CSV table of C-alpha atoms in Angstrom, one decimal:
chain,number,residue,atom,x,y,z
R,1,MET,CA,24.8,-24.2,-24.9
R,2,PRO,CA,23.0,-20.5,-24.8
R,3,ALA,CA,19.4,-20.4,-25.7
R,4,GLN,CA,18.6,-20.9,-29.2
R,5,GLY,CA,16.4,-18.7,-31.5
R,6,GLY,CA,16.6,-15.7,-29.5
R,7,ALA,CA,14.0,-16.9,-27.2
R,8,PHE,CA,15.2,-15.5,-23.9
R,9,VAL,CA,15.6,-11.9,-24.6
R,10,VAL,CA,14.3,-11.0,-20.8
R,11,PHE,CA,16.3,-13.3,-18.5
R,12,PRO,CA,13.2,-14.8,-16.2
R,13,ARG,CA,12.2,-13.4,-12.6
R,14,LEU,CA,10.9,-16.5,-12.0
R,15,HIS,CA,13.0,-19.8,-11.3
R,16,ILE,CA,11.4,-23.2,-10.8
R,17,ILE,CA,13.7,-25.8,-9.0
R,18,THR,CA,12.4,-29.4,-9.4
R,19,ASP,CA,13.2,-32.9,-10.1
R,20,SER,CA,9.7,-33.4,-11.7
R,21,LEU,CA,8.8,-33.6,-15.1
R,22,ASP,CA,5.0,-33.1,-14.4
R,23,VAL,CA,6.2,-29.7,-12.5
R,24,VAL,CA,7.9,-28.9,-15.8
R,25,ARG,CA,5.1,-29.4,-17.8
R,26,GLY,CA,2.6,-27.3,-15.7
R,27,ALA,CA,5.0,-24.8,-15.2
R,28,VAL,CA,6.2,-24.0,-18.7
R,29,GLY,CA,4.0,-21.9,-21.4
R,30,HIS,CA,2.1,-19.3,-18.9
R,31,GLY,CA,5.1,-16.8,-19.3
R,32,PRO,CA,9.1,-16.3,-19.1
R,33,VAL,CA,10.3,-19.1,-16.6
R,34,ALA,CA,13.5,-20.9,-16.0
R,35,ILE,CA,13.6,-24.5,-14.8
R,36,GLN,CA,16.2,-25.4,-12.8
R,37,VAL,CA,16.6,-29.6,-13.0
R,38,ARG,CA,17.8,-30.7,-9.5
R,39,VAL,CA,18.5,-34.5,-9.2
R,40,LYS,CA,19.4,-35.7,-5.8
R,41,THR,CA,20.7,-39.2,-7.2
R,42,GLY,CA,23.1,-39.8,-9.9
R,43,ASP,CA,24.5,-38.3,-13.3
R,44,ARG,CA,22.5,-40.9,-15.4
R,45,ASP,CA,19.1,-40.0,-13.8
R,46,ALA,CA,20.1,-36.1,-13.7
R,47,TYR,CA,20.8,-36.4,-17.3
R,48,GLN,CA,17.6,-38.2,-18.5
R,49,LEU,CA,15.5,-35.6,-16.6
R,50,THR,CA,17.6,-32.6,-18.1
R,51,VAL,CA,16.9,-34.3,-21.7
R,52,ALA,CA,13.7,-34.4,-21.1
R,53,ALA,CA,12.7,-31.2,-19.2
R,54,LEU,CA,14.8,-29.6,-22.2
R,55,ALA,CA,12.4,-30.8,-24.8
R,56,LEU,CA,9.6,-29.2,-22.9
R,57,CYS,CA,11.5,-26.0,-22.0
R,58,ARG,CA,12.3,-25.3,-26.0
R,59,SER,CA,8.9,-26.1,-27.1
R,60,ALA,CA,7.7,-23.4,-24.5
R,61,GLY,CA,10.3,-21.1,-25.0
R,62,ALA,CA,11.5,-21.7,-21.6
R,63,LEU,CA,14.9,-21.4,-19.8
R,64,CYS,CA,16.6,-24.7,-18.8
R,65,LEU,CA,19.4,-25.0,-16.2
R,66,VAL,CA,20.9,-27.7,-13.9
R,67,ASP,CA,21.7,-27.4,-10.8
R,68,ASP,CA,25.2,-28.3,-9.9
R,69,ARG,CA,26.6,-30.6,-12.5
R,70,VAL,CA,28.4,-29.0,-15.2
R,71,GLY,CA,29.1,-32.3,-16.9
R,72,VAL,CA,25.0,-33.1,-17.2
R,73,ALA,CA,24.3,-29.5,-18.3
R,74,LEU,CA,27.2,-29.9,-21.1
R,75,ALA,CA,26.3,-33.3,-22.1
R,76,ALA,CA,22.4,-32.4,-22.3
R,77,GLY,CA,22.8,-29.2,-23.8
R,78,ALA,CA,21.0,-27.1,-21.0
R,79,ASP,CA,21.2,-23.4,-21.3
R,80,GLY,CA,23.4,-23.2,-18.4
R,81,VAL,CA,24.1,-24.3,-14.3
R,82,HIS,CA,23.4,-23.3,-11.0
R,83,VAL,CA,26.5,-23.8,-8.4
R,84,GLY,CA,26.0,-23.6,-4.7
R,85,ALA,CA,28.6,-23.0,-2.2
R,86,GLU,CA,29.4,-26.8,-1.5
R,87,ASP,CA,29.7,-27.1,-5.3
R,88,LEU,CA,32.2,-26.4,-8.2
R,89,PRO,CA,33.7,-23.2,-7.8
R,90,VAL,CA,32.4,-20.2,-10.1
R,91,ALA,CA,35.5,-19.7,-11.6
R,92,ALA,CA,36.3,-23.4,-12.7
R,93,ALA,CA,32.8,-23.5,-13.9
R,94,ARG,CA,33.0,-20.8,-15.8
R,95,ARG,CA,36.1,-22.0,-17.6
R,96,VAL,CA,34.5,-25.1,-18.3
R,97,LEU,CA,30.9,-23.9,-19.8
R,98,GLY,CA,32.8,-21.2,-21.6
R,99,PRO,CA,31.8,-17.6,-21.9
R,100,ALA,CA,28.1,-18.0,-23.2
R,101,ALA,CA,26.6,-20.2,-21.0
R,102,ILE,CA,24.4,-18.8,-18.1
R,103,LEU,CA,25.9,-19.8,-14.9
R,104,GLY,CA,24.6,-19.0,-11.4
R,105,ALA,CA,26.0,-18.7,-8.0
R,106,THR,CA,24.2,-19.2,-4.5
R,107,CYS,CA,25.7,-16.3,-2.1
R,108,ARG,CA,24.2,-14.9,1.3
R,109,ASP,CA,26.4,-11.6,1.9
R,110,PRO,CA,27.7,-8.7,-0.6
R,111,ASP,CA,31.2,-10.1,-0.3
R,112,SER,CA,30.5,-13.3,-1.4
R,113,ALA,CA,28.4,-11.9,-4.0
R,114,ARG,CA,31.0,-9.4,-5.4
R,115,ALA,CA,33.5,-12.3,-5.7
R,116,ALA,CA,31.1,-14.6,-7.4
R,117,VAL,CA,30.4,-11.8,-10.1
R,118,ALA,CA,33.8,-11.2,-10.6
R,119,ASP,CA,34.6,-14.6,-11.1
R,120,GLY,CA,32.1,-14.9,-13.9
R,121,ALA,CA,28.8,-15.7,-12.4
R,122,THR,CA,25.5,-14.4,-14.6
R,123,TYR,CA,23.1,-14.3,-11.7
R,124,LEU,CA,22.7,-14.9,-8.0
R,125,GLY,CA,20.7,-16.8,-6.1
R,126,VAL,CA,20.6,-15.5,-2.7
R,127,GLY,CA,19.6,-16.6,0.7
R,128,PRO,CA,18.1,-18.6,2.5
R,129,VAL,CA,15.9,-15.4,2.8
R,130,PHE,CA,13.3,-17.4,5.1
R,131,ALA,CA,13.2,-20.5,6.7
R,132,THR,CA,12.3,-23.2,5.0
R,133,SER,CA,12.0,-27.0,5.3
R,134,THR,CA,12.6,-27.9,1.7
R,135,LYS,CA,16.4,-28.4,2.4
R,136,ILE,CA,18.0,-29.4,5.3
R,137,GLY,CA,21.4,-27.9,6.6
R,138,LEU,CA,20.8,-24.6,5.5
R,139,PRO,CA,22.6,-21.5,7.4
R,140,PRO,CA,20.0,-18.9,9.3
R,141,PRO,CA,17.7,-17.0,7.2
R,142,ILE,CA,19.2,-13.6,5.9
R,143,GLY,CA,16.0,-12.1,5.8
R,144,PRO,CA,14.7,-9.2,3.3
R,145,GLY,CA,17.2,-6.6,5.0
R,146,GLY,CA,20.0,-9.2,4.0
R,147,LEU,CA,18.8,-9.5,0.6
R,148,ALA,CA,18.8,-5.9,0.2
R,149,ALA,CA,22.2,-5.5,1.0
R,150,VAL,CA,23.2,-7.8,-1.7
R,151,VAL,CA,21.2,-6.2,-4.4
R,152,ALA,CA,22.9,-3.1,-3.4
R,153,ALA,CA,26.3,-4.7,-3.7
R,154,VAL,CA,26.0,-5.6,-7.5
R,155,PRO,CA,24.1,-3.5,-9.5
R,156,GLY,CA,23.0,-4.2,-12.7
R,157,ILE,CA,23.1,-8.4,-11.7
R,158,PRO,CA,20.3,-10.2,-11.5
R,159,VAL,CA,19.5,-11.5,-7.6
R,160,ILE,CA,17.2,-14.5,-7.5
R,161,ALA,CA,15.7,-15.0,-3.9
R,162,ILE,CA,15.5,-18.0,-2.6
R,163,ALA,CA,14.2,-20.2,0.4
R,164,GLY,CA,10.9,-19.9,1.9
R,165,ILE,CA,9.4,-17.8,-1.1
R,166,THR,CA,5.6,-17.1,-1.4
R,167,ALA,CA,3.6,-15.0,-3.5
R,168,ALA,CA,2.3,-13.0,-0.7
R,169,ARG,CA,6.0,-12.4,0.6
R,170,ILE,CA,6.6,-10.9,-3.2
R,171,ALA,CA,3.8,-8.9,-2.6
R,172,ALA,CA,4.7,-7.4,0.1
R,173,GLY,CA,7.7,-6.0,-1.8
R,174,LEU,CA,10.5,-8.6,-1.4
R,175,PRO,CA,13.7,-6.6,-3.1
R,176,GLY,CA,15.7,-8.2,-5.9
R,177,TYR,CA,15.2,-9.2,-9.4
R,178,GLY,CA,13.2,-12.3,-9.0
R,179,VAL,CA,12.5,-15.3,-6.9
R,180,ALA,CA,13.3,-19.1,-7.0
R,181,ALA,CA,10.4,-21.4,-5.8
R,182,ILE,CA,10.3,-25.0,-5.1
R,183,SER,CA,7.6,-26.5,-2.6
R,184,ALA,CA,5.2,-23.7,-3.3
R,185,ILE,CA,5.2,-24.8,-6.9
R,186,ALA,CA,4.7,-28.6,-6.4
R,187,ALA,CA,1.2,-28.9,-5.7
R,188,ASP,CA,-0.4,-27.4,-8.7
R,189,PRO,CA,2.6,-25.9,-10.6
R,190,ALA,CA,0.5,-24.2,-13.6
R,191,ALA,CA,-1.8,-22.0,-11.0
R,192,ALA,CA,0.9,-21.2,-8.6
R,193,THR,CA,3.1,-20.3,-11.5
R,194,ILE,CA,0.7,-17.8,-13.2
R,195,GLU,CA,0.1,-16.4,-9.5
R,196,PHE,CA,3.9,-15.6,-9.2
R,197,LEU,CA,4.0,-14.5,-12.5
R,198,ARG,CA,1.0,-12.2,-11.7
R,199,VAL,CA,2.5,-10.7,-8.3
R,200,LEU,CA,6.1,-10.4,-9.9
R,201,ALA,CA,4.6,-8.2,-12.7
R,202,PHE,CA,2.3,-6.4,-10.3
R,203,ARG,CA,5.5,-5.5,-8.2
R,204,ASP,CA,7.5,-4.4,-10.7
R,205,GLY,CA,4.8,-2.1,-12.3
R,206,VAL,CA,4.6,-0.5,-8.6
R,207,ALA,CA,8.2,-0.1,-8.5
R,208,ALA,CA,8.8,1.6,-11.7
R,209,GLY,CA,5.4,3.6,-11.1
R,210,GLY,CA,7.0,4.7,-7.5
R,211,ALA,CA,10.5,5.7,-9.7
R,212,ALA,CA,8.7,7.8,-12.2
């Protein structure tokens, strides 16, 4: 289940959540990205899309994760899974996946973040940081300050900001390791991916320069 051939030496800072192969085709091949397959229908549909997405990701050296469905990820041979607050518990997912697979967990505060890491999470998806219409029923946004609190609570763990993420908000100094994008990528996946990767690289360069 881990990435093959040593392609993913650096964990991607840009995660793209999608149920569209067209988005996957447009997004891969421009730099290090993780594709997270999120399908709202049944396991069969999720499996078929994951297999197709995985083929595109492998040819481009991109990471392929599956949202929620541990069995689908295992069956398809994906690189890992992301579980949300209502999905399989992190510790249970880790037991099923084994020690090598990538396992992401959704958190929104320092306590839940520390618990997820203790249970075996590889990285954290934190939010919603901003308001979004992509998914209904979300709790109130935690804002950049709430995101920064989680980052401080789990040093060394990649924290990916989720919900309402735009290139402008990254450029303004959004804290954390990286970001996850959904609707901001959909209209023009290639151009949006390139722009997201550009502003992430610029932000990281400014941060490194400021620390020197």
